[in-house]
Short mmCIF file of C-alpha atoms and ligand atoms in Angstrom, two decimals:
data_model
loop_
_atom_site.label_atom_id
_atom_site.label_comp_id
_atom_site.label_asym_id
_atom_site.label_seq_id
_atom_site.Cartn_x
_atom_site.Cartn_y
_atom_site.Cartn_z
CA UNK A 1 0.00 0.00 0.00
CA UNK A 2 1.23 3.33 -0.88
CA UNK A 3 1.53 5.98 1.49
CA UNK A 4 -0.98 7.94 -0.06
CA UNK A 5 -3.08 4.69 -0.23
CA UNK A 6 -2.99 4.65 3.30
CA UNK A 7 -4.31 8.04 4.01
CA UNK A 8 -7.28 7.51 0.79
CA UNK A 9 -7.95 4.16 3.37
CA UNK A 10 -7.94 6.17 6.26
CA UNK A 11 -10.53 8.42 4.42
CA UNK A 12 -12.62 5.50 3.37
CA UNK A 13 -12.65 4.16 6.95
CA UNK A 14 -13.85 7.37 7.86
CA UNK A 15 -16.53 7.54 5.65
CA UNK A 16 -17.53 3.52 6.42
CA UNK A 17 -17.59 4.90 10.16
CA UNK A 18 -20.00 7.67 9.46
CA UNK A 19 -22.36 5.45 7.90
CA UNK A 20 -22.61 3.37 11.01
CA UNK A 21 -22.54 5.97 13.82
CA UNK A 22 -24.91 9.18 14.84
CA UNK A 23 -23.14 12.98 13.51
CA UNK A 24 -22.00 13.30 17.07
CA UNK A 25 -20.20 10.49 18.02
CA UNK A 26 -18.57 10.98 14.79
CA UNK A 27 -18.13 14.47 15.71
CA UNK A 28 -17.25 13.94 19.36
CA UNK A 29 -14.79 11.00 18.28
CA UNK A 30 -13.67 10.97 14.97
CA UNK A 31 -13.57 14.26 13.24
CA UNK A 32 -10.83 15.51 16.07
CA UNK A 33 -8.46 12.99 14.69
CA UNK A 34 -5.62 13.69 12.44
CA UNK A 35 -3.17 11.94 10.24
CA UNK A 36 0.76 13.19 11.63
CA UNK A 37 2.45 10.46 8.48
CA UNK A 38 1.43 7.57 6.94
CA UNK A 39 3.55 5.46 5.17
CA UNK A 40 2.58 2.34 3.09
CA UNK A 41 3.31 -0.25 6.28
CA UNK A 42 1.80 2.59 9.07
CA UNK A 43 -0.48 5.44 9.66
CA UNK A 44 0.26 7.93 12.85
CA UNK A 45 -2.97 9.62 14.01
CA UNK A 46 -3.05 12.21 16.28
CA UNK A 47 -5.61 11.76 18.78
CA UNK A 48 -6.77 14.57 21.83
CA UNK A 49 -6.43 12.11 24.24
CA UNK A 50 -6.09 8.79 25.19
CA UNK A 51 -9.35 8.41 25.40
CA UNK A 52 -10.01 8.32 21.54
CA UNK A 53 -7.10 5.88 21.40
CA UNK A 54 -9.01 3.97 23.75
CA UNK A 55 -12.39 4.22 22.08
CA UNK A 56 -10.87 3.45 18.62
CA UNK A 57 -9.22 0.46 19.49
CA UNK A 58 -12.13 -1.39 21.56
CA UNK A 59 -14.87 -0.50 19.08
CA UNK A 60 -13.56 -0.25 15.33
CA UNK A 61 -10.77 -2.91 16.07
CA UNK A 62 -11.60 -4.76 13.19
CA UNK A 63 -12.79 -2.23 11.14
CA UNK A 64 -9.05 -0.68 11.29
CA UNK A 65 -7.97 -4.12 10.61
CA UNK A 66 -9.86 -3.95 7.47
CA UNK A 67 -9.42 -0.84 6.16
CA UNK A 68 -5.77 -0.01 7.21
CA UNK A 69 -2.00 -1.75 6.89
CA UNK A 70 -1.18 -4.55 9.92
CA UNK A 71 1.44 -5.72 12.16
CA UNK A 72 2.53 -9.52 11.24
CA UNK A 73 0.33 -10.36 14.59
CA UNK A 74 -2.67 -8.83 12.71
CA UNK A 75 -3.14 -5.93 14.65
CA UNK A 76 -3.54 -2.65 13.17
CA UNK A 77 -0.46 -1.03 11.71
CA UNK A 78 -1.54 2.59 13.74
CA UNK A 79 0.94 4.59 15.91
CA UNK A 80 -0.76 7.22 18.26
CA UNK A 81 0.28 10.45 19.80
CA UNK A 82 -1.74 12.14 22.03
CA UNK A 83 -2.31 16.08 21.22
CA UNK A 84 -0.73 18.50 23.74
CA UNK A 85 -3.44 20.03 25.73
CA UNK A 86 -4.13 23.48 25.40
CA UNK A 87 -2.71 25.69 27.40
CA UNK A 88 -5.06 27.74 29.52
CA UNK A 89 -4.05 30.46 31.67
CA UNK A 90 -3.30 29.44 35.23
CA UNK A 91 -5.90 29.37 37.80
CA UNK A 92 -5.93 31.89 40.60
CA UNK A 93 -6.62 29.66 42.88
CA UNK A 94 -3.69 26.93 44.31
CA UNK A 95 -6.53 24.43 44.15
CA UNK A 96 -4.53 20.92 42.43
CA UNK A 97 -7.48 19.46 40.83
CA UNK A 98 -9.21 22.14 37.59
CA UNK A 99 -12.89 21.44 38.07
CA UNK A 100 -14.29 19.42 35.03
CA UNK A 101 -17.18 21.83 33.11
CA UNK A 102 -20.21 19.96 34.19
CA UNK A 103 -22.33 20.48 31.42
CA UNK A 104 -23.85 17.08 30.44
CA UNK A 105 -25.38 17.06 26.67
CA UNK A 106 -29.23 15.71 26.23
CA UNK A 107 -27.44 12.79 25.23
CA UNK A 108 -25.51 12.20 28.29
CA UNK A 109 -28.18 12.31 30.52
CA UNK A 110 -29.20 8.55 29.50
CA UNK A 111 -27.27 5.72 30.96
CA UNK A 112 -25.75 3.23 29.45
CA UNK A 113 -27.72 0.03 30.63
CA UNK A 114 -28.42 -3.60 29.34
CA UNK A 115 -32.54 -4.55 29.18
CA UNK A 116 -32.77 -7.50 31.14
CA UNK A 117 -33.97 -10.61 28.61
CA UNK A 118 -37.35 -11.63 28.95
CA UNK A 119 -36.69 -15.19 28.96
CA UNK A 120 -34.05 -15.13 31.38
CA UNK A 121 -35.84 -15.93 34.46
CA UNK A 122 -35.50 -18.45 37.26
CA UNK A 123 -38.02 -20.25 36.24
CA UNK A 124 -36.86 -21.16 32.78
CA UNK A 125 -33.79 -22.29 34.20
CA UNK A 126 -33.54 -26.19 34.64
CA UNK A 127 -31.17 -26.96 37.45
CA UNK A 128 -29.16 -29.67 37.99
CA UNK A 129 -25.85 -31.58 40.12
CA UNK A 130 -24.20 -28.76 38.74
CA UNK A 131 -25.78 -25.59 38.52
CA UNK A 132 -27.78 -25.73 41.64
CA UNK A 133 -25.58 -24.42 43.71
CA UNK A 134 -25.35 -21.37 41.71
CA UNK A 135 -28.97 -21.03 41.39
CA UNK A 136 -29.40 -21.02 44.86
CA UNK A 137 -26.96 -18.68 45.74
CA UNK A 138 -28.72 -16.44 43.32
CA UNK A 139 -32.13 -16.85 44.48
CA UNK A 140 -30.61 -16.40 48.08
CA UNK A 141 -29.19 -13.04 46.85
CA UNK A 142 -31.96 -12.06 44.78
CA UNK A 143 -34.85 -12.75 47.61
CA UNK A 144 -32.40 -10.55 50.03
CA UNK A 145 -30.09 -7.95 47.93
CA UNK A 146 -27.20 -6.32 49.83
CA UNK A 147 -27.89 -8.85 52.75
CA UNK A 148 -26.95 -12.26 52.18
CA UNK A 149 -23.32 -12.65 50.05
CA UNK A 150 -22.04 -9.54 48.78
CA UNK A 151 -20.32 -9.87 45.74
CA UNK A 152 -21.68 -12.53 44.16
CA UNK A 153 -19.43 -13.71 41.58
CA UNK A 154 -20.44 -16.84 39.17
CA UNK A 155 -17.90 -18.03 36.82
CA UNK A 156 -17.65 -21.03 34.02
CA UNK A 157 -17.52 -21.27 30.75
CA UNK A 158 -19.30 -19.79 27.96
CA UNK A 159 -23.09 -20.66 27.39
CA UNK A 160 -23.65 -22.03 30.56
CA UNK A 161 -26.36 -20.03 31.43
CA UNK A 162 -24.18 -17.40 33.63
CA UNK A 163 -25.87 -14.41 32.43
CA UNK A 164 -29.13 -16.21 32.24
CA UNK A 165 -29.02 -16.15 36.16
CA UNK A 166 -27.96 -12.52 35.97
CA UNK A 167 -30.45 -11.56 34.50
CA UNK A 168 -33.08 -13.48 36.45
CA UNK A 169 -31.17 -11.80 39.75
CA UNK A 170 -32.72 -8.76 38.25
CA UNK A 171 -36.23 -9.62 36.94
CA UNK A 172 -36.84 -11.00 40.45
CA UNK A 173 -35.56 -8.07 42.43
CA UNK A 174 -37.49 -5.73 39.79
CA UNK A 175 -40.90 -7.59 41.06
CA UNK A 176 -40.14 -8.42 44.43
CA UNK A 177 -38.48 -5.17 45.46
CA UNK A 178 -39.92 -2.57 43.57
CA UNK A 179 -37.96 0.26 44.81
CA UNK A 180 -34.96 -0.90 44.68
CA UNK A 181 -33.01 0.12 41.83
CA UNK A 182 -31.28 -2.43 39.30
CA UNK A 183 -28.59 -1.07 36.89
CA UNK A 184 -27.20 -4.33 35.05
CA UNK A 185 -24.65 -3.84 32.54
CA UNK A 186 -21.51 -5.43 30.51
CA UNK A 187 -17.95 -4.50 31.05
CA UNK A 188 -17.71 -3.65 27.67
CA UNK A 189 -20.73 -0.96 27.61
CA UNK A 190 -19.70 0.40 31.33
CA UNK A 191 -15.99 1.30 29.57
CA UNK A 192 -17.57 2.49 26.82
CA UNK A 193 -19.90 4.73 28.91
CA UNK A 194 -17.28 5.77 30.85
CA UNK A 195 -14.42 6.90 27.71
CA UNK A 196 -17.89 8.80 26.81
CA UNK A 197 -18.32 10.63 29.90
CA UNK A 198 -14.82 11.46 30.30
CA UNK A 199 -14.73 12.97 26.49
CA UNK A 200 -17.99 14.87 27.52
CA UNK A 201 -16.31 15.78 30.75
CA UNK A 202 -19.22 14.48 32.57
CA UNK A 203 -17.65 11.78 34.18
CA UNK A 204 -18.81 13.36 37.13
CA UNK A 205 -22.32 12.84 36.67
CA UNK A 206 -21.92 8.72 35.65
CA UNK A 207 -19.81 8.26 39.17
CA UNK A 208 -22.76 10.71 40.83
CA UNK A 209 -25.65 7.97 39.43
CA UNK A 210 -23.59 4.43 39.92
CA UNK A 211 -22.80 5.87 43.81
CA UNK A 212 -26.30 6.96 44.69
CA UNK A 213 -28.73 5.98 41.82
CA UNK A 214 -28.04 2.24 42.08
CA UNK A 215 -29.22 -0.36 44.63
CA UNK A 216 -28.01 -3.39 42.54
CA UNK A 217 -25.25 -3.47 40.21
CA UNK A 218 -25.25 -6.64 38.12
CA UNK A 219 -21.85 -6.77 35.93
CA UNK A 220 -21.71 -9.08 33.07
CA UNK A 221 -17.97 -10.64 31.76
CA UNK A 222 -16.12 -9.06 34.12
CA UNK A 223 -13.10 -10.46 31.95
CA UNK A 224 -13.08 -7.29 29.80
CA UNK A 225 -12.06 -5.43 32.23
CA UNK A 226 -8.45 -7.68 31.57
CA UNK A 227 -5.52 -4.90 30.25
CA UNK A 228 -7.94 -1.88 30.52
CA UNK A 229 -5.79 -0.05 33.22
CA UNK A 230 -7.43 3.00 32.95
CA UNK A 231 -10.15 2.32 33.97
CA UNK A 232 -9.37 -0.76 36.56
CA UNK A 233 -9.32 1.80 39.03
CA UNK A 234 -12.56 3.59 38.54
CA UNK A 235 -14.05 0.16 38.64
CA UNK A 236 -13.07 -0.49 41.62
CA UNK A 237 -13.82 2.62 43.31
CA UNK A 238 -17.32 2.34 41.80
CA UNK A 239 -17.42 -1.27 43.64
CA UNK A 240 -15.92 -0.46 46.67
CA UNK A 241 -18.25 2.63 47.35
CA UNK A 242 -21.76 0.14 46.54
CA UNK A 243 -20.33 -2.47 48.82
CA UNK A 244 -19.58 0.04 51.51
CA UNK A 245 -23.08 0.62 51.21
CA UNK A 246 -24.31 -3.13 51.39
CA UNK A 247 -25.67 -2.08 47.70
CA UNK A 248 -25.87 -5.67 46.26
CA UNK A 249 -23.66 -6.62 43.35
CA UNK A 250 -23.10 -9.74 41.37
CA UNK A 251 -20.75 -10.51 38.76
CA UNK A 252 -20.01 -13.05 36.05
CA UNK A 253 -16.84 -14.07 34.65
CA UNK A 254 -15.30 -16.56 31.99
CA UNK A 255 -12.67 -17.45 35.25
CA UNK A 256 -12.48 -17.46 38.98
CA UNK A 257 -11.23 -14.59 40.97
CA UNK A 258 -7.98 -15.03 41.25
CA UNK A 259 -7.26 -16.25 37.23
CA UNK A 260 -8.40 -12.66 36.09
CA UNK A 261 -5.15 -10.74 35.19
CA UNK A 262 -6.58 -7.55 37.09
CA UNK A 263 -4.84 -6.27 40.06
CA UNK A 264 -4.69 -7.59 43.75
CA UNK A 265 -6.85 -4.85 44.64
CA UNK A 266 -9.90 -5.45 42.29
CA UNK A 267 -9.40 -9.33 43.01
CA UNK A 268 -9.70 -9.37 47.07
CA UNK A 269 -12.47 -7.37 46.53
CA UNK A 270 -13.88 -9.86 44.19
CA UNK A 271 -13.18 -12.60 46.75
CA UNK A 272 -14.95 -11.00 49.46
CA UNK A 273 -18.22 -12.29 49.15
CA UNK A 274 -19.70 -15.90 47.61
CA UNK A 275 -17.98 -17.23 44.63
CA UNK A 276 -19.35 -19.86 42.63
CA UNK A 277 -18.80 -22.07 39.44
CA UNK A 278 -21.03 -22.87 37.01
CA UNK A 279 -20.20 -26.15 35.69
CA UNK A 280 -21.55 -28.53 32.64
CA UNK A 281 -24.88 -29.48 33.30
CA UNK A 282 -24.82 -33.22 33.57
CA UNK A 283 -26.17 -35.71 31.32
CA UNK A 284 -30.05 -36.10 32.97
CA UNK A 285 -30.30 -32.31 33.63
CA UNK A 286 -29.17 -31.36 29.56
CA UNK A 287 -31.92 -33.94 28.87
CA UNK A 288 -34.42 -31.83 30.48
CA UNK A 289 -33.06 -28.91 29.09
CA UNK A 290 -34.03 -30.19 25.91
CA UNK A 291 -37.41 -31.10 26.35
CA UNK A 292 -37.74 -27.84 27.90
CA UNK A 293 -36.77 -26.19 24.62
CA UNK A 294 -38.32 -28.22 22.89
CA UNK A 295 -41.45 -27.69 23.85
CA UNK A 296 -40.78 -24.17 23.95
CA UNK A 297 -40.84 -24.48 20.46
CA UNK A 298 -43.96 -26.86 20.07
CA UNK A 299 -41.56 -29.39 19.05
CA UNK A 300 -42.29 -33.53 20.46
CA UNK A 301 -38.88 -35.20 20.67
CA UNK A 302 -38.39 -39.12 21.96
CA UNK A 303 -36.96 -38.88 25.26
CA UNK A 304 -34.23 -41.71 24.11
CA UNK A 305 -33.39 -39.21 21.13
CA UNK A 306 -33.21 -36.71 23.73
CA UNK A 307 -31.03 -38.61 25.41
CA UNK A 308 -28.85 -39.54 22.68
CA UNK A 309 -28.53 -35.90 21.66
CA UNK A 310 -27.69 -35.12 25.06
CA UNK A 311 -24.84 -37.82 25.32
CA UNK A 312 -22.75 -36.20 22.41
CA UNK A 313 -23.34 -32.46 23.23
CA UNK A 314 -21.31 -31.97 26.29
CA UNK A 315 -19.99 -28.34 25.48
CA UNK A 316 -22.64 -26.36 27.00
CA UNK A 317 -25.82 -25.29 26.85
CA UNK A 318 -26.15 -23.05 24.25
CA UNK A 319 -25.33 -25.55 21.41
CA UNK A 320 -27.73 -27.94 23.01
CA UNK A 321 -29.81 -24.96 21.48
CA UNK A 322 -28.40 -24.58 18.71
CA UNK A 323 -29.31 -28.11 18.16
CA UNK A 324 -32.59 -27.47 18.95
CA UNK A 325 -33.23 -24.10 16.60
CA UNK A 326 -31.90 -26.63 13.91
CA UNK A 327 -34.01 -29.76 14.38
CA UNK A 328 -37.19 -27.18 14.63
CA UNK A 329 -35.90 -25.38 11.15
CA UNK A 330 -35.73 -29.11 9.25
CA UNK A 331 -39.44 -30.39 10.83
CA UNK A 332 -41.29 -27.42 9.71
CA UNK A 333 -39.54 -27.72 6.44
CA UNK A 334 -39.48 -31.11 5.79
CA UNK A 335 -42.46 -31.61 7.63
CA UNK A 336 -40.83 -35.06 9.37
CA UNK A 337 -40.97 -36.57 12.63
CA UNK A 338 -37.72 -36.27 14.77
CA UNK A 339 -35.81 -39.65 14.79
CA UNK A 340 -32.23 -40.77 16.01
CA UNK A 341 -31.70 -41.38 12.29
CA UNK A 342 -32.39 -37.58 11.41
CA UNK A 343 -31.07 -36.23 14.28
CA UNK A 344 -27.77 -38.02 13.38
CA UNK A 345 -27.97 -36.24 9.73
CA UNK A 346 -29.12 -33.29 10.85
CA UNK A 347 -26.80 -32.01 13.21
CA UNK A 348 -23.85 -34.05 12.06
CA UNK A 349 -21.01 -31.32 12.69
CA UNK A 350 -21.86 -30.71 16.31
CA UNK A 351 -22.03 -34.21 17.79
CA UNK A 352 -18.86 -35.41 19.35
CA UNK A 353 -18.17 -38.43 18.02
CA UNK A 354 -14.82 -39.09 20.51
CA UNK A 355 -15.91 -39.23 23.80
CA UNK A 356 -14.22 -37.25 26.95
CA UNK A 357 -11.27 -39.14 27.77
CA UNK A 358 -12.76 -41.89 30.10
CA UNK A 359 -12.60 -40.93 34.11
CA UNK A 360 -11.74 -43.59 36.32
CA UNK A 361 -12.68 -44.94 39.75
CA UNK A 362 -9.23 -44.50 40.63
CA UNK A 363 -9.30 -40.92 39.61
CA UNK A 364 -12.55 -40.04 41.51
CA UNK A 365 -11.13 -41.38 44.52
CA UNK A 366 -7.50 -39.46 43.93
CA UNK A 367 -9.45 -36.28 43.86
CA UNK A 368 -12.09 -36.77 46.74
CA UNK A 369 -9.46 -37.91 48.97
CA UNK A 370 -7.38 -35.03 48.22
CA UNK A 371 -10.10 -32.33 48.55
CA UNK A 372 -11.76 -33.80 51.63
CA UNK A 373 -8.01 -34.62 53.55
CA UNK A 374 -9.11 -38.11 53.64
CA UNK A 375 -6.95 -41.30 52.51
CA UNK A 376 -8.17 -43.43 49.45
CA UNK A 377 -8.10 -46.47 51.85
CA UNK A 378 -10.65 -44.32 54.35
CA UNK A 379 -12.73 -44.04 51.44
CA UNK A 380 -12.55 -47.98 50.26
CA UNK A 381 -12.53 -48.54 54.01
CA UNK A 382 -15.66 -48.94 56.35
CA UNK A 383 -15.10 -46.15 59.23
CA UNK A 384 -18.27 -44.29 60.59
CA UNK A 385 -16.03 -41.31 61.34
CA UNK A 386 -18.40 -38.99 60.03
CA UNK A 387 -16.27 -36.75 57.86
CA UNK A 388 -15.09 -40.31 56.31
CA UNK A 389 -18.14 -41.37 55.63
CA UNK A 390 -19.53 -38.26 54.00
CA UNK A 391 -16.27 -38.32 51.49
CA UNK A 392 -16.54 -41.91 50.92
CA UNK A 393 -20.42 -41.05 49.88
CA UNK A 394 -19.24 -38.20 47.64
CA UNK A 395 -16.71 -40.80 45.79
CA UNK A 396 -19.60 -42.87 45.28
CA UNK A 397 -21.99 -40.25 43.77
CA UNK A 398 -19.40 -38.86 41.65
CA UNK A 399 -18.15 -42.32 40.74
CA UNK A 400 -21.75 -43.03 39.72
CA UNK A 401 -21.82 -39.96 37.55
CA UNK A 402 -18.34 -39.84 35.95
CA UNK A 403 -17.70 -43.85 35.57
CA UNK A 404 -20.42 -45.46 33.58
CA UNK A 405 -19.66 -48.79 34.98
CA UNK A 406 -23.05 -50.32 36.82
CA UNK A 407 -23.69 -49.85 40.46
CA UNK A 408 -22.55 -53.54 40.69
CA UNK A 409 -18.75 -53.31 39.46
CA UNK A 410 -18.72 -49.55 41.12
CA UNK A 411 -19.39 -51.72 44.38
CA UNK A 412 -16.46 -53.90 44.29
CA UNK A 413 -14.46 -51.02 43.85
CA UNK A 414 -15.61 -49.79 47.37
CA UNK A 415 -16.18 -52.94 48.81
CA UNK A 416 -20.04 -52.75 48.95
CA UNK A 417 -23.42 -53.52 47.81
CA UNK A 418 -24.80 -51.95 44.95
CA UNK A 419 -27.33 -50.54 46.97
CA UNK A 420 -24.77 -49.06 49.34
CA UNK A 421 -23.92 -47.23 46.69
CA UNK A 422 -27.22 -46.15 45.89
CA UNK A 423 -28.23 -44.95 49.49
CA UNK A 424 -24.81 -42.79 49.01
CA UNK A 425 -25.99 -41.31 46.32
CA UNK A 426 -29.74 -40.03 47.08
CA UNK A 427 -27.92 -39.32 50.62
CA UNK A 428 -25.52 -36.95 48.80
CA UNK A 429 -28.08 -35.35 46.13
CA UNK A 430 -29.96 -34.33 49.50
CA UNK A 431 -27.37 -32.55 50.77
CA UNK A 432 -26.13 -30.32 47.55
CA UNK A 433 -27.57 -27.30 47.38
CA UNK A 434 -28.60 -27.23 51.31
CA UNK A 435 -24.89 -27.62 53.08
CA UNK A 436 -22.84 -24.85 51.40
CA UNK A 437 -19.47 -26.23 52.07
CA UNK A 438 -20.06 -29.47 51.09
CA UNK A 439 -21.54 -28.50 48.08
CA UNK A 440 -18.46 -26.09 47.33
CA UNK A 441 -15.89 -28.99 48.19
CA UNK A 442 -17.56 -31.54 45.43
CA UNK A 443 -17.45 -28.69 42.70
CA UNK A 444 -13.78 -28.30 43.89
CA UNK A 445 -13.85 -32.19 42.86
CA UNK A 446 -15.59 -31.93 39.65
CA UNK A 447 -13.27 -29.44 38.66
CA UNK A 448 -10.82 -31.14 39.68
CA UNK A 449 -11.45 -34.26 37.60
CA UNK A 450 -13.04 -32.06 34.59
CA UNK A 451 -9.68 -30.48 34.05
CA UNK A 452 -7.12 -33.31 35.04
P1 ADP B 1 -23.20 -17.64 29.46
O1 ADP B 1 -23.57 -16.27 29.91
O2 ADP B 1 -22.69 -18.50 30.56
O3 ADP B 1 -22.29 -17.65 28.27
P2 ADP B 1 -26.00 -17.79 28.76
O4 ADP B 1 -26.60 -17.37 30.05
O5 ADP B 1 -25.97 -16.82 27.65
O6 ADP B 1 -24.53 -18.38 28.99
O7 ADP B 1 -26.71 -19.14 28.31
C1 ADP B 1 -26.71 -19.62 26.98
C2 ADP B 1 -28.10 -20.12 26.64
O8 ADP B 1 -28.35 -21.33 27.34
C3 ADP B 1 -29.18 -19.16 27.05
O9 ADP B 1 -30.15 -19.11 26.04
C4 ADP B 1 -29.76 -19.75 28.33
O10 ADP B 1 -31.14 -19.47 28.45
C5 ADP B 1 -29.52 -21.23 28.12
N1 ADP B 1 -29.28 -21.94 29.38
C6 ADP B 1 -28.11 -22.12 30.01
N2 ADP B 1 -28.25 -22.85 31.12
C7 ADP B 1 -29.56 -23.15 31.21
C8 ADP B 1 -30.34 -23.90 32.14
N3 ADP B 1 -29.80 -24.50 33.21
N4 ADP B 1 -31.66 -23.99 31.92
C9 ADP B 1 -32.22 -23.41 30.84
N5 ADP B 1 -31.55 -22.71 29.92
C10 ADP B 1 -30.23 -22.57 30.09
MG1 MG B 2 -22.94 -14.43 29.13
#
């Protein structure tokens, strides 16, 4: 690309931008920037501050990408260098801090906020061994905001259903606590809001409304917040000053706590209140979230073709819709009943065909022994020491879940009856959900074995 190729593509990128945005955002961010050189590997813009830089980069990433020269690692090719300020005259007064003009814009006076989804509510959720926990925690904080564990944080992986429970968090305080106030937003969009603010100089106003305008912050992907050091800090602030104020907050993330790569600071404070994972619904409970789809969608599937569906979707829960959206697309069209045969044509490219590498017996025990401080012969062993015999009941129910050998071979494993085994089990389902720590140890377990 020529140099003057680069500046006719900055001009076309420009004019591709204007298209898409309203005449003053593309006043307010765009039209300040200028071109300092552009050669035909790299453009220099000059930007007024780094908040342009900032704004560029997050939202036209791949737009720039597009339009403009790139690095070998495919990011854009674009050096930046921040305007010098203008100088004013000096103050009369000593004071360190120049107030900010505090004249917000119509525009500014609206919020940046995410409308809760409609079908996100606790009672569409199906819960299971793995979820439950989570869901009760939520309904916990939900029935008693500010009150009962302050932050909330939920983590796992993608389409689990973590926002899902956000958002039901929110629909259920919106009708069961009518004056409280729910703000629920993404990283993403409070960033955005905030480079907005500060480029509008009313930055003031957006810290005035999430420090006294909101009872109930619900953040969505906190892991956005990763490498945006600018604005870390007001984050955390923001957090610090709703906690302070027993203002209820709950937070999802792709990771636990301590994985993010944010500072100790924003972590400890991340820690301090309940934090769950939300794992892989197991194989029964993504059986029921099928039929539950399904008949959201008026659509009669064979439980064992349920089943079988469920058995070689074991991502997560939003392909187990995708499967769904699929199979309803080909009945209407073909007009054809929903067999094993057609679900095996039909969705083809998302069944796994290899299995999860097998779990053992040997494994399960490994892990529950090292979780609940217990030796593996305890847990083969026959002791009535009651924090033995709750771990050896926990190897059994997992063993049940993760090994699909019968109740029969699992006994001889543990030296007892098959219906040893089976009194372990119902024994154990009882307890999840209703003994906290317990419940927390066998996730520590399932993760454990999930990620050996
Ligand atoms: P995440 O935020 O973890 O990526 P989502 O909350 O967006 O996942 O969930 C993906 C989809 O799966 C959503 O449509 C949600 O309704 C659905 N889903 C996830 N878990 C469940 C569940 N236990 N019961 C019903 N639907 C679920
Ligand atoms: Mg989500």
């Amino acid at each position: 690309m020529l140099a003057c190729d680069t500046r006719e593509a900055w001009a076309q990128f420009l004019e591709f931008v204007k298209n898409r945005c309203t005449p003053t955002a593309f006043g307010n961010w765009f039209a300040p920037i200028r071109i300092v050189e552009a050669s035909a590997e790299e453009i220099t813009l000059e930007v007024p501050n780094i908040f342009v830089q900032e704004y560029l980069l997050s939202n036209y990433k791949k737009d720039l990408v597009a339009f403009l020269p790139t690095l070998p690692n495919g990011e854009p090719a674009i050096k930046f260098s921040v305007a010098s300020p203008v100088k004013k005259a000096p103050a009369a007064s000593a004071a360190p801090t120049p107030v900010a003009e505090e004249r917000p814009s119509e525009e500014s006076s609206g919020l940046y906020e995410i409308k809760l989804n409609t079908n996100y509510r606790f009672s569409s959720f199906i819960e299971g061994g793995n979820n439950q926990f989570v869901k009760s925690a939520a309904v916990g904080v939900a029935s008693r905001p500010g009150v009962s564990y302050n932050p909330l944080f939920i983590h796992g992986g993608v389409g689990l259903g973590k926002t899902h429970i956000l958002h039901s968090i929110g629909h259920h305080i919106k009708e069961n606590h009518k004056k409280l106030r729910v703000q629920c937003i993404t990283t993403e969009g409070f960033i955005n809001d905030l480079v907005d603010h500060l480029r509008k100089k009313s930055v003031d106003r957006m810290k005035r409304f999430y420090r006294s305008d909101v009872d109930v912050l619900l953040v969505d992907d906190i892991q956005f917040l990763q490498n945006r050091l600018n604005f870390e800090e007001e984050f955390c602030n923001t957090f610090e000053t709703l906690i302070n104020q027993n203002k209820q907050i709950v937070i999802t993330s792709d990771k636990p706590p301590a994985q993010l790569k944010l500072s100790k600071r924003v972590i400890d404070r991340m820690e301090w209140g309940l934090v769950v994972h939300m794992g892989m619904p197991e194989l029964e409970t993504r059986v029921a979230i099928l039929q539950h789809k399904a008949e959201l969608k008026g659509l009669s599937i064979p439980n064992e073709v349920a089943f079988f569906i469920a058995e070689h979707i074991q991502s997560n829960v939003r392909q187990l819709e995708g499967a769904i959206n699929r199979l309803s697309a080909h009945c209407r069209l073909l007009n054809v009943a929903i067999t094993q045969e057609m679900v095996e044509r039909t969705l083809k490219e998302m069944l796994v065909t290899a299995p999860r590498e097998k779990i053992t017996v040997e494994q399960v025990l490994k892990s529950v022994a090292a979780i609940f401080q217990v030796s593996i012969n305890d847990l083969k062993g026959s002791s009535r020491l009651k924090d033995v015999a709750i771990a050896r009941q926990v190897a059994m129910y997992l063993a049940k879940e993760y090994v699909k050998d019968s109740l029969i071979t699992l006994g001889l494993y543990f030296r007892k009856t098959h219906s040893t085994i089976l009194h372990a089990c119902k024994a154990i389902e009882k307890k999840i959900g209703a003994d906290e720590q317990l419940t927390r140890m066998i996730q520590m377990v399932r993760r454990n074995l999930e990620t050996a």
